[in-house]
mmCIF file of C-alpha atoms in Angstrom:
data_model
loop_
_atom_site.group_PDB
_atom_site.id
_atom_site.type_symbol
_atom_site.label_atom_id
_atom_site.label_comp_id
_atom_site.label_asym_id
_atom_site.label_seq_id
_atom_site.Cartn_x
_atom_site.Cartn_y
_atom_site.Cartn_z
ATOM 1 C CA MET A 1 -25.689 5.863 -10.229
ATOM 2 C CA ARG A 2 -24.499 6.507 -13.819
ATOM 3 C CA THR A 3 -20.684 6.473 -14.488
ATOM 4 C CA ASN A 4 -20.837 9.858 -15.989
ATOM 5 C CA GLU A 5 -22.423 11.086 -12.997
ATOM 6 C CA LEU A 6 -19.652 9.707 -10.914
ATOM 7 C CA ILE A 7 -16.945 10.948 -13.167
ATOM 8 C CA GLU A 8 -18.617 14.315 -13.044
ATOM 9 C CA MET A 9 -18.563 14.584 -9.324
ATOM 10 C CA LEU A 10 -14.807 13.317 -8.795
ATOM 11 C CA SER A 11 -13.654 15.741 -11.612
ATOM 12 C CA THR A 12 -15.145 18.824 -10.287
ATOM 13 C CA ASN A 13 -12.914 21.112 -8.076
ATOM 14 C CA ILE A 14 -10.006 18.968 -8.271
ATOM 15 C CA GLU A 15 -7.128 19.662 -6.021
ATOM 16 C CA PRO A 16 -3.578 19.306 -7.021
ATOM 17 C CA THR A 17 -1.935 16.019 -5.940
ATOM 18 C CA ASP A 18 0.721 15.770 -3.456
ATOM 19 C CA HIS A 19 3.338 13.413 -5.142
ATOM 20 C CA GLY A 20 5.381 12.909 -2.109
ATOM 21 C CA ARG A 21 2.455 11.706 0.088
ATOM 22 C CA LEU A 22 3.121 7.945 -0.156
ATOM 23 C CA LYS A 23 6.822 8.197 0.709
ATOM 24 C CA ARG A 24 6.450 10.920 3.308
ATOM 25 C CA GLY A 25 3.680 8.438 4.964
ATOM 26 C CA LEU A 26 5.830 5.502 5.063
ATOM 27 C CA GLY A 27 9.099 7.390 6.116
ATOM 28 C CA LEU A 28 6.946 8.929 9.212
ATOM 29 C CA ALA A 29 5.682 5.282 10.052
ATOM 30 C CA ALA A 30 9.197 3.717 9.908
ATOM 31 C CA ALA A 31 10.391 6.787 12.216
ATOM 32 C CA LEU A 32 7.251 6.180 14.484
ATOM 33 C CA GLY A 33 7.609 2.402 14.745
ATOM 34 C CA ALA A 34 11.427 2.975 15.214
ATOM 35 C CA GLY A 35 10.731 5.357 18.243
ATOM 36 C CA ALA A 36 7.959 2.956 19.527
ATOM 37 C CA ALA A 37 10.610 -0.052 19.369
ATOM 38 C CA LEU A 38 13.532 1.915 21.147
ATOM 39 C CA CYS A 39 11.309 2.822 23.842
ATOM 40 C CA VAL A 40 9.937 -0.825 24.548
ATOM 41 C CA ALA A 41 13.412 -2.057 24.296
ATOM 42 C CA LEU A 42 14.976 0.443 26.601
ATOM 43 C CA LEU A 43 11.918 -0.029 29.288
ATOM 44 C CA SER A 44 11.702 -3.540 29.076
ATOM 45 C CA LEU A 45 15.271 -4.844 28.540
ATOM 46 C CA GLY A 46 17.719 -1.544 29.214
ATOM 47 C CA VAL A 47 21.015 -0.874 27.473
ATOM 48 C CA ARG A 48 23.795 -3.488 27.921
ATOM 49 C CA PRO A 49 26.090 -2.636 30.932
ATOM 50 C CA ASP A 50 29.485 -3.472 29.634
ATOM 51 C CA LEU A 51 29.587 -0.767 26.874
ATOM 52 C CA ASP A 52 32.945 0.482 28.116
ATOM 53 C CA HIS A 53 34.643 -2.868 27.415
ATOM 54 C CA PRO A 54 36.927 -3.010 24.498
ATOM 55 C CA GLY A 55 35.344 -4.426 21.035
ATOM 56 C CA VAL A 56 31.748 -4.063 22.456
ATOM 57 C CA LEU A 57 30.720 -0.722 20.807
ATOM 58 C CA GLY A 58 31.922 -2.303 17.447
ATOM 59 C CA PHE A 59 29.724 -5.349 17.580
ATOM 60 C CA LEU A 60 26.747 -3.054 18.798
ATOM 61 C CA LEU A 61 27.256 -1.080 15.662
ATOM 62 C CA LEU A 62 27.410 -4.312 13.486
ATOM 63 C CA LYS A 63 24.005 -5.249 14.745
ATOM 64 C CA VAL A 64 22.464 -2.035 14.558
ATOM 65 C CA ALA A 65 24.365 -1.583 10.797
ATOM 66 C CA PHE A 66 22.515 -5.115 9.980
ATOM 67 C CA GLY A 67 19.224 -4.101 11.039
ATOM 68 C CA ALA A 68 19.555 -0.468 9.527
ATOM 69 C CA GLY A 69 20.606 -2.004 6.261
ATOM 70 C CA ILE A 70 17.594 -4.295 6.331
ATOM 71 C CA VAL A 71 15.276 -1.370 7.262
ATOM 72 C CA LEU A 72 16.468 1.037 4.261
ATOM 73 C CA LEU A 73 16.381 -1.580 1.731
ATOM 74 C CA ALA A 74 12.942 -2.876 2.941
ATOM 75 C CA GLY A 75 11.782 0.527 2.821
ATOM 76 C CA TRP A 76 13.107 1.370 -0.669
ATOM 77 C CA LEU A 77 11.453 -1.753 -1.793
ATOM 78 C CA LEU A 78 8.123 -1.062 -0.145
ATOM 79 C CA THR A 79 7.968 2.484 -1.806
ATOM 80 C CA LYS A 80 7.645 0.584 -5.218
ATOM 81 C CA VAL A 81 5.699 -2.358 -4.120
ATOM 82 C CA ALA A 82 3.048 -0.343 -2.278
ATOM 83 C CA ARG A 83 2.064 1.346 -5.557
ATOM 84 C CA PRO A 84 -0.356 -0.658 -7.888
ATOM 85 C CA GLY A 85 1.472 -2.740 -10.192
ATOM 86 C CA GLY A 86 4.852 -2.260 -8.080
ATOM 87 C CA GLU A 87 5.358 -5.718 -7.858
ATOM 88 C CA THR A 88 6.592 -6.213 -11.288
ATOM 89 C CA ARG A 89 9.005 -3.416 -10.906
ATOM 90 C CA ILE A 90 10.885 -5.314 -8.129
ATOM 91 C CA ARG A 91 13.207 -7.889 -7.668
ATOM 92 C CA ALA A 92 12.267 -9.318 -4.144
ATOM 93 C CA TRP A 93 15.365 -11.280 -3.939
ATOM 94 C CA VAL A 94 17.334 -8.174 -3.473
ATOM 95 C CA ALA A 95 16.007 -8.282 0.031
ATOM 96 C CA ALA A 96 17.945 -11.157 0.839
ATOM 97 C CA ALA A 97 21.456 -9.095 0.231
ATOM 98 C CA PRO A 98 21.952 -8.110 4.190
ATOM 99 C CA PHE A 99 21.302 -11.898 5.052
ATOM 100 C CA LEU A 100 23.907 -13.170 2.453
ATOM 101 C CA GLY A 101 26.153 -10.447 3.610
ATOM 102 C CA VAL A 102 26.089 -11.470 7.432
ATOM 103 C CA MET A 103 25.891 -14.975 6.388
ATOM 104 C CA LEU A 104 29.220 -14.373 4.529
ATOM 105 C CA LEU A 105 30.954 -12.711 7.481
ATOM 106 C CA ALA A 106 29.725 -15.331 9.814
ATOM 107 C CA ALA A 107 31.153 -18.280 7.553
ATOM 108 C CA LEU A 108 34.694 -16.561 7.570
ATOM 109 C CA SER A 109 34.376 -15.938 11.631
ATOM 110 C CA LEU A 110 34.012 -19.645 12.025
ATOM 111 C CA ALA A 111 36.428 -20.369 9.526
ATOM 112 C CA SER A 112 38.868 -18.471 11.438
ATOM 113 C CA ALA A 113 38.211 -20.093 14.533
ATOM 114 C CA PRO A 114 38.674 -23.418 15.961
ATOM 115 C CA SER A 115 35.748 -25.789 15.653
ATOM 116 C CA SER A 116 35.443 -26.294 19.554
ATOM 117 C CA HIS A 117 34.039 -22.808 19.887
ATOM 118 C CA TRP A 118 31.546 -22.719 17.097
ATOM 119 C CA ASP A 119 28.940 -24.066 19.394
ATOM 120 C CA ARG A 120 29.363 -21.221 21.561
ATOM 121 C CA MET A 121 29.628 -18.755 18.865
ATOM 122 C CA LEU A 122 26.402 -20.001 17.326
ATOM 123 C CA VAL A 123 24.177 -20.618 20.156
ATOM 124 C CA GLY A 124 25.637 -17.775 22.728
ATOM 125 C CA HIS A 125 24.146 -17.149 25.779
ATOM 126 C CA MET A 126 20.818 -15.313 25.337
ATOM 127 C CA TRP A 127 19.577 -16.956 21.957
ATOM 128 C CA LEU A 128 16.143 -17.724 23.711
ATOM 129 C CA GLU A 129 15.766 -13.983 24.688
ATOM 130 C CA CYS A 130 16.629 -12.771 21.169
ATOM 131 C CA LEU A 131 14.304 -15.264 19.634
ATOM 132 C CA VAL A 132 11.553 -13.662 21.602
ATOM 133 C CA SER A 133 12.565 -10.194 21.890
ATOM 134 C CA ILE A 134 12.899 -9.358 18.124
ATOM 135 C CA PRO A 135 9.418 -10.511 17.100
ATOM 136 C CA ILE A 136 7.681 -8.909 20.382
ATOM 137 C CA ILE A 137 9.699 -5.603 19.741
ATOM 138 C CA GLY A 138 8.658 -5.663 16.098
ATOM 139 C CA VAL A 139 4.896 -5.673 16.831
ATOM 140 C CA VAL A 140 4.376 -1.996 17.078
ATOM 141 C CA PRO A 141 6.581 -0.949 13.934
ATOM 142 C CA PHE A 142 4.597 -3.634 12.089
ATOM 143 C CA ALA A 143 1.307 -2.195 13.241
ATOM 144 C CA VAL A 144 2.375 1.384 12.495
ATOM 145 C CA LEU A 145 3.643 0.239 8.790
ATOM 146 C CA VAL A 146 0.364 -1.483 8.255
ATOM 147 C CA TRP A 147 -1.584 1.604 9.242
ATOM 148 C CA ALA A 148 0.742 3.722 6.789
ATOM 149 C CA VAL A 149 0.316 1.398 3.812
ATOM 150 C CA ARG A 150 -3.324 1.241 4.367
ATOM 151 C CA ARG A 151 -3.651 5.000 4.481
ATOM 152 C CA PHE A 152 -1.184 6.092 1.990
ATOM 153 C CA ALA A 153 -0.484 3.557 -0.509
ATOM 154 C CA ALA A 154 -2.283 0.775 -2.909
ATOM 155 C CA PRO A 155 -0.478 -2.437 -3.054
ATOM 156 C CA THR A 156 -1.810 -4.859 -5.593
ATOM 157 C CA ASP A 157 0.418 -7.943 -4.501
ATOM 158 C CA LEU A 158 -0.461 -8.001 -0.617
ATOM 159 C CA VAL A 159 1.514 -10.966 0.165
ATOM 160 C CA ARG A 160 5.035 -9.515 -1.106
ATOM 161 C CA THR A 161 3.831 -6.041 0.440
ATOM 162 C CA GLY A 162 3.252 -7.718 3.692
ATOM 163 C CA ALA A 163 6.454 -9.608 3.636
ATOM 164 C CA LEU A 164 8.238 -6.243 3.074
ATOM 165 C CA VAL A 165 6.384 -4.494 6.035
ATOM 166 C CA GLY A 166 7.285 -7.533 8.170
ATOM 167 C CA LEU A 167 11.088 -7.473 7.293
ATOM 168 C CA ALA A 168 11.205 -3.549 7.999
ATOM 169 C CA ALA A 169 9.563 -4.073 11.279
ATOM 170 C CA GLY A 170 11.910 -7.096 12.288
ATOM 171 C CA GLY A 171 14.895 -4.931 10.965
ATOM 172 C CA ILE A 172 13.753 -1.798 13.339
ATOM 173 C CA SER A 173 13.264 -4.099 16.044
ATOM 174 C CA ALA A 174 16.505 -5.701 15.570
ATOM 175 C CA MET A 175 18.060 -2.447 16.057
ATOM 176 C CA GLY A 176 16.361 -1.800 19.345
ATOM 177 C CA TYR A 177 17.069 -5.402 20.594
ATOM 178 C CA ALA A 178 20.685 -4.814 19.451
ATOM 179 C CA LEU A 179 21.249 -2.111 22.441
ATOM 180 C CA HIS A 180 20.688 -4.804 25.121
ATOM 181 C CA CYS A 181 22.248 -7.884 23.258
ATOM 182 C CA MET A 182 25.179 -9.398 24.594
ATOM 183 C CA ASP A 183 26.227 -11.910 22.524
ATOM 184 C CA ASP A 184 29.167 -10.910 20.492
ATOM 185 C CA SER A 185 29.701 -12.977 17.535
ATOM 186 C CA VAL A 186 28.920 -12.781 13.815
ATOM 187 C CA PRO A 187 27.471 -16.331 13.390
ATOM 188 C CA PHE A 188 25.059 -15.651 16.358
ATOM 189 C CA VAL A 189 23.877 -12.344 14.866
ATOM 190 C CA ALA A 190 23.553 -14.523 11.200
ATOM 191 C CA LEU A 191 21.647 -17.144 13.007
ATOM 192 C CA TRP A 192 19.357 -15.332 15.483
ATOM 193 C CA TYR A 193 18.849 -12.019 14.307
ATOM 194 C CA GLY A 194 18.586 -13.094 10.673
ATOM 195 C CA GLY A 195 16.408 -16.183 11.652
ATOM 196 C CA THR A 196 13.987 -13.897 13.934
ATOM 197 C CA ILE A 197 13.946 -11.106 10.969
ATOM 198 C CA ALA A 198 13.050 -13.802 8.278
ATOM 199 C CA PHE A 199 10.298 -14.968 10.597
ATOM 200 C CA CYS A 200 8.756 -11.373 10.821
ATOM 201 C CA THR A 201 8.878 -11.448 7.202
ATOM 202 C CA LEU A 202 7.129 -14.665 6.962
ATOM 203 C CA ALA A 203 4.484 -13.496 9.507
ATOM 204 C CA GLY A 204 4.270 -10.410 7.156
ATOM 205 C CA ALA A 205 3.590 -12.102 4.199
ATOM 206 C CA LEU A 206 0.813 -14.382 5.752
ATOM 207 C CA LEU A 207 -0.656 -11.509 7.469
ATOM 208 C CA GLY A 208 -0.537 -9.111 4.390
ATOM 209 C CA PRO A 209 -3.739 -10.314 2.383
ATOM 210 C CA ARG A 210 -5.985 -9.799 5.502
ATOM 211 C CA LEU A 211 -4.416 -6.654 6.767
ATOM 212 C CA LEU A 212 -3.499 -4.686 3.897
ATOM 213 C CA ARG A 213 -6.777 -5.103 1.751
ATOM 214 C CA TRP A 214 -8.369 -1.675 0.346
ATOM 215 C CA MET B 1 -12.227 6.036 -29.464
ATOM 216 C CA ILE B 2 -8.988 4.010 -28.198
ATOM 217 C CA ALA B 3 -6.873 6.178 -26.147
ATOM 218 C CA SER B 4 -3.040 5.608 -26.146
ATOM 219 C CA GLU B 5 -0.698 5.403 -23.456
ATOM 220 C CA ALA B 6 1.029 8.615 -24.222
ATOM 221 C CA GLU B 7 -2.078 10.473 -24.520
ATOM 222 C CA LEU B 8 -3.436 8.970 -21.414
ATOM 223 C CA ARG B 9 -0.236 9.714 -19.348
ATOM 224 C CA GLY B 10 -0.166 13.371 -20.551
ATOM 225 C CA LEU B 11 -3.483 13.855 -19.372
ATOM 226 C CA MET B 12 -3.049 12.219 -15.860
ATOM 227 C CA ARG B 13 -0.051 14.419 -15.469
ATOM 228 C CA ALA B 14 -2.258 17.432 -16.008
ATOM 229 C CA SER B 15 -4.956 15.802 -13.957
ATOM 230 C CA LEU B 16 -2.491 15.326 -10.997
ATOM 231 C CA GLY B 17 -1.585 19.151 -11.494
ATOM 232 C CA GLY B 18 -5.191 20.212 -10.772
ATOM 233 C CA ASP B 19 -6.708 20.221 -14.254
ATOM 234 C CA ALA B 20 -10.198 19.287 -14.164
ATOM 235 C CA ALA B 21 -11.108 19.018 -17.758
ATOM 236 C CA ALA B 22 -7.888 16.806 -18.130
ATOM 237 C CA TYR B 23 -9.041 14.598 -15.251
ATOM 238 C CA ARG B 24 -12.625 14.350 -16.624
ATOM 239 C CA ALA B 25 -11.184 13.364 -19.886
ATOM 240 C CA VAL B 26 -9.046 10.577 -18.352
ATOM 241 C CA LEU B 27 -11.732 9.040 -16.355
ATOM 242 C CA ASP B 28 -13.881 9.005 -19.353
ATOM 243 C CA ARG B 29 -11.529 7.211 -21.160
ATOM 244 C CA LEU B 30 -10.561 4.997 -18.602
ATOM 245 C CA SER B 31 -14.157 4.136 -17.943
ATOM 246 C CA ARG B 32 -14.471 2.768 -21.511
ATOM 247 C CA HIS B 33 -11.495 0.854 -21.115
ATOM 248 C CA LEU B 34 -12.605 -0.590 -17.922
ATOM 249 C CA ARG B 35 -16.001 -1.440 -18.996
ATOM 250 C CA ALA B 36 -14.552 -3.312 -21.894
ATOM 251 C CA TYR B 37 -12.081 -5.080 -19.610
ATOM 252 C CA TYR B 38 -14.710 -6.268 -16.928
ATOM 253 C CA ARG B 39 -17.124 -7.056 -19.502
ATOM 254 C CA GLY B 40 -14.624 -9.372 -21.265
ATOM 255 C CA LYS B 41 -13.527 -10.865 -18.113
ATOM 256 C CA LEU B 42 -17.095 -11.514 -16.439
ATOM 257 C CA ALA B 43 -18.284 -12.958 -19.824
ATOM 258 C CA ARG B 44 -15.213 -15.235 -20.098
ATOM 259 C CA ILE B 45 -15.914 -16.728 -16.697
ATOM 260 C CA GLY B 46 -19.506 -16.852 -17.127
ATOM 261 C CA ARG B 47 -20.591 -14.184 -14.743
ATOM 262 C CA SER B 48 -23.563 -11.628 -15.180
ATOM 263 C CA GLN B 49 -22.447 -8.472 -17.181
ATOM 264 C CA SER B 50 -24.567 -6.479 -14.756
ATOM 265 C CA GLU B 51 -21.571 -6.617 -12.066
ATOM 266 C CA ALA B 52 -19.287 -4.874 -14.798
ATOM 267 C CA GLU B 53 -20.397 -1.289 -14.321
ATOM 268 C CA ASP B 54 -20.247 -1.635 -10.510
ATOM 269 C CA LEU B 55 -16.741 -2.739 -10.879
ATOM 270 C CA VAL B 56 -16.093 0.317 -13.283
ATOM 271 C CA GLN B 57 -17.355 2.582 -10.706
ATOM 272 C CA ASP B 58 -15.379 0.850 -7.957
ATOM 273 C CA THR B 59 -12.455 1.244 -9.905
ATOM 274 C CA LEU B 60 -12.772 4.918 -10.882
ATOM 275 C CA MET B 61 -13.199 5.487 -7.235
ATOM 276 C CA ALA B 62 -10.169 3.664 -6.439
ATOM 277 C CA ILE B 63 -8.109 5.430 -9.074
ATOM 278 C CA HIS B 64 -9.518 8.807 -7.581
ATOM 279 C CA THR B 65 -8.849 8.206 -3.939
ATOM 280 C CA ARG B 66 -5.390 6.617 -4.534
ATOM 281 C CA ARG B 67 -4.258 8.638 -7.550
ATOM 282 C CA HIS B 68 -0.997 10.028 -5.492
ATOM 283 C CA THR B 69 0.322 6.517 -5.711
ATOM 284 C CA TYR B 70 0.775 7.024 -9.534
ATOM 285 C CA ASP B 71 4.508 7.523 -10.059
ATOM 286 C CA VAL B 72 4.728 10.023 -12.968
ATOM 287 C CA ASN B 73 7.942 8.590 -14.141
ATOM 288 C CA GLN B 74 6.533 5.266 -14.913
ATOM 289 C CA PRO B 75 3.945 4.255 -17.330
ATOM 290 C CA PHE B 76 0.387 4.999 -16.731
ATOM 291 C CA THR B 77 -1.555 2.285 -18.033
ATOM 292 C CA PRO B 78 0.167 -0.725 -16.002
ATOM 293 C CA TRP B 79 -0.731 1.390 -13.018
ATOM 294 C CA VAL B 80 -4.513 1.330 -14.203
ATOM 295 C CA GLN B 81 -4.453 -2.303 -15.107
ATOM 296 C CA ALA B 82 -3.148 -3.299 -11.780
ATOM 297 C CA ILE B 83 -5.950 -1.379 -9.912
ATOM 298 C CA ALA B 84 -8.394 -3.015 -12.425
ATOM 299 C CA ARG B 85 -7.252 -6.598 -11.909
ATOM 300 C CA TYR B 86 -6.840 -6.097 -8.245
ATOM 301 C CA LYS B 87 -10.494 -4.577 -7.770
ATOM 302 C CA LEU B 88 -11.759 -7.790 -9.862
ATOM 303 C CA ILE B 89 -10.003 -10.277 -7.922
ATOM 304 C CA VAL B 90 -11.330 -8.725 -4.764
ATOM 305 C CA HIS B 91 -14.691 -8.764 -6.234
ATOM 306 C CA LEU B 92 -14.646 -12.313 -7.496
ATOM 307 C CA ARG B 93 -13.273 -13.297 -4.085
ATOM 308 C CA HIS B 94 -16.049 -11.773 -2.383
ATOM 309 C CA THR B 95 -18.632 -13.269 -4.302
ATOM 310 C CA ARG B 96 -17.372 -16.691 -5.604
ATOM 311 C CA PRO B 97 -14.015 -17.854 -4.322
ATOM 312 C CA SER B 98 -13.384 -20.463 -6.890
ATOM 313 C CA MET B 99 -13.147 -17.996 -9.786
ATOM 314 C CA ALA B 100 -10.536 -15.720 -8.481
ATOM 315 C CA ASP B 101 -8.079 -17.080 -11.112
ATOM 316 C CA VAL B 102 -7.312 -14.008 -13.126
ATOM 317 C CA PRO B 103 -4.208 -13.533 -15.530
ATOM 318 C CA ILE B 104 -2.352 -10.559 -15.664
ATOM 319 C CA GLU B 105 -2.617 -8.872 -19.032
ATOM 320 C CA ASP B 106 0.334 -7.780 -21.474
ATOM 321 C CA ALA B 107 0.807 -4.186 -21.446
ATOM 322 C CA GLY B 108 -0.764 -3.632 -24.897
ATOM 323 C CA ASP B 109 -3.805 -5.711 -24.299
ATOM 324 C CA PHE B 110 -6.331 -3.054 -22.984
ATOM 325 C CA PRO B 111 -9.008 -2.775 -25.361
ATOM 326 C CA ALA B 112 -11.944 0.043 -24.939
ATOM 327 C CA GLN B 113 -15.431 -0.382 -25.208
ATOM 328 C CA ASP B 114 -17.040 2.540 -26.861
ATOM 329 C CA ASP B 115 -20.639 2.260 -24.847
ATOM 330 C CA HIS B 116 -22.222 5.477 -23.599
ATOM 331 C CA ALA B 117 -20.603 6.691 -20.167
ATOM 332 C CA GLY B 118 -24.329 6.967 -18.976
ATOM 333 C CA THR B 119 -24.359 3.033 -18.139
ATOM 334 C CA GLU B 120 -25.849 2.606 -14.817
ATOM 335 C CA SER B 121 -24.603 0.387 -11.792
ATOM 336 C CA ALA B 122 -26.610 -0.700 -8.925
ATOM 337 C CA HIS B 123 -24.802 2.049 -6.569
ATOM 338 C CA ASP B 124 -26.916 4.516 -5.429
ATOM 339 C CA LEU B 125 -25.260 7.949 -5.075
ATOM 340 C CA ASP B 126 -27.943 9.724 -3.058
ATOM 341 C CA ARG B 127 -27.722 6.619 -0.543
ATOM 342 C CA LEU B 128 -24.068 6.622 -0.536
ATOM 343 C CA LEU B 129 -24.128 10.396 0.498
ATOM 344 C CA ALA B 130 -26.661 9.756 3.086
ATOM 345 C CA LYS B 131 -24.573 7.546 4.812
ATOM 346 C CA LEU B 132 -21.897 10.073 5.197
ATOM 347 C CA PRO B 133 -21.629 12.430 8.394
ATOM 348 C CA GLU B 134 -23.152 15.567 7.815
ATOM 349 C CA LYS B 135 -19.846 17.517 7.497
ATOM 350 C CA MET B 136 -18.696 15.323 4.747
ATOM 351 C CA ARG B 137 -22.070 15.000 3.075
ATOM 352 C CA ARG B 138 -22.299 19.060 2.748
ATOM 353 C CA ALA B 139 -18.923 19.400 1.533
ATOM 354 C CA ILE B 140 -18.828 16.989 -1.305
ATOM 355 C CA ARG B 141 -22.400 18.336 -2.028
ATOM 356 C CA TYR B 142 -21.122 21.797 -2.583
ATOM 357 C CA VAL B 143 -17.807 21.207 -3.681
ATOM 358 C CA LYS B 144 -17.895 18.221 -5.848
ATOM 359 C CA ARG B 145 -21.795 18.373 -6.983
ATOM 360 C CA ASP B 146 -22.880 21.964 -7.085
ATOM 361 C CA GLY B 147 -19.364 22.871 -7.998
ATOM 362 C CA LEU B 148 -18.971 25.632 -5.544
ATOM 363 C CA SER B 149 -15.379 26.706 -4.833
ATOM 364 C CA VAL B 150 -13.761 25.601 -1.697
ATOM 365 C CA ALA B 151 -14.054 29.277 -0.559
ATOM 366 C CA GLU B 152 -17.465 29.493 -1.255
ATOM 367 C CA ALA B 153 -18.232 25.996 0.431
ATOM 368 C CA ALA B 154 -16.404 27.336 3.390
ATOM 369 C CA SER B 155 -18.414 30.237 3.962
ATOM 370 C CA ARG B 156 -21.600 28.616 3.250
ATOM 371 C CA THR B 157 -20.990 26.112 5.822
ATOM 372 C CA GLY B 158 -18.982 28.037 8.381
ATOM 373 C CA MET B 159 -16.166 25.394 8.190
ATOM 374 C CA SER B 160 -12.212 26.560 7.167
ATOM 375 C CA GLU B 161 -11.153 25.785 3.725
ATOM 376 C CA SER B 162 -8.698 23.155 5.052
ATOM 377 C CA ALA B 163 -11.735 21.545 6.820
ATOM 378 C CA ILE B 164 -13.788 21.611 3.614
ATOM 379 C CA LYS B 165 -10.679 19.951 1.646
ATOM 380 C CA VAL B 166 -10.392 17.236 4.496
ATOM 381 C CA SER B 167 -14.255 16.519 4.608
ATOM 382 C CA VAL B 168 -14.230 16.178 0.853
ATOM 383 C CA HIS B 169 -11.052 13.856 0.998
ATOM 384 C CA ARG B 170 -12.574 11.619 3.710
ATOM 385 C CA GLY B 171 -15.894 11.524 2.441
ATOM 386 C CA LEU B 172 -14.829 10.278 -0.904
ATOM 387 C CA LYS B 173 -12.903 7.799 0.580
ATOM 388 C CA ALA B 174 -15.685 6.623 2.808
ATOM 389 C CA MET B 175 -17.689 6.260 -0.267
ATOM 390 C CA ALA B 176 -15.105 4.447 -1.980
ATOM 391 C CA SER B 177 -14.921 1.797 0.739
ATOM 392 C CA ALA B 178 -18.610 1.483 0.781
ATOM 393 C CA ILE B 179 -18.777 0.859 -3.010
ATOM 394 C CA SER B 180 -16.006 -1.660 -2.944
ATOM 395 C CA GLN B 181 -17.692 -3.337 -0.096
ATOM 396 C CA GLY B 182 -20.948 -3.246 -1.995
ATOM 397 C CA ARG B 183 -22.930 -1.340 0.795
ATOM 398 C CA ALA B 184 -24.463 1.149 -1.598
ATOM 399 C CA ARG B 185 -26.679 -1.333 -3.334
#
């Protein structure tokens, strides 16, 4: 095939381009993924039964806000890095901000408590459930986001894009798990939520080059 | 004929609005830049120049099917260079892994090769089209090859106008992935 033949074909009867497609596609995928994560979390774990106790709602909101902050930040970075050359226009360390924020709060919380309580504040009751649940609930949002990136985007840095997809999926998953989680301490959130979401990010970075190629 | 960023960007904006002449001009100019880029890169790592035209067409297809990912508020040349570099890396990785070490260009370093755009690749357009499902093949033949309007193609095939548009879009995407996987040789 001759190149001018191809150019002729591509430029014949061209349709106006829909500029919002990439953002809309990724947004739709995040919403679908969040819906799926919510369903999985509610069906397999259910909502915590002690919502009427004092202070419980505050902690639930803190965990949801931590997840939501991560999702919004990862989504915003993703709309940039999912375009060719976008990796030069983002600073990836911005994504660490929610983690640093919650670690700071955790440090303040630990500092204001007697050191004999630190163990319980950090380890909680259900650390293993948290460790297992967040990556598992994150599988569907991750898959939906990967599909959307492949379909609507064109990343040229697949490691970073994969990492951000993993980060967003981890954040979505944490929001779902937060409805069930009964460990109410900031150090617990920083360690186990932060750790599992970081794990999701790492998994995304490793899988990105394989899953996102176009 | 070396096109400047401002000129290319203006043409690309018009293209995204549906201006076919502007789009033809963009692709024509980009094909020269891409040809120079790939010939230079392949020569530097001791690879055959004949692969250059395959890569040019692979990249033009990618530019076409992913053109909505160009953010019109950003410079155009880095967007094209990123795709060109990405396609080169994928190509080299497919063919010889150890050579996949390609440096990022400076934004200013994007020369053009003023060759005739009739240079041929190893891809065969007819064979590519033949591999598509019937609906996509007819939609592409009428709208993109014969230059019929979407309405004319719709009445000739008995498909709806939106079905024609979707078939063209999907068909070109399928051709793009066939080209990038080397299934069109």
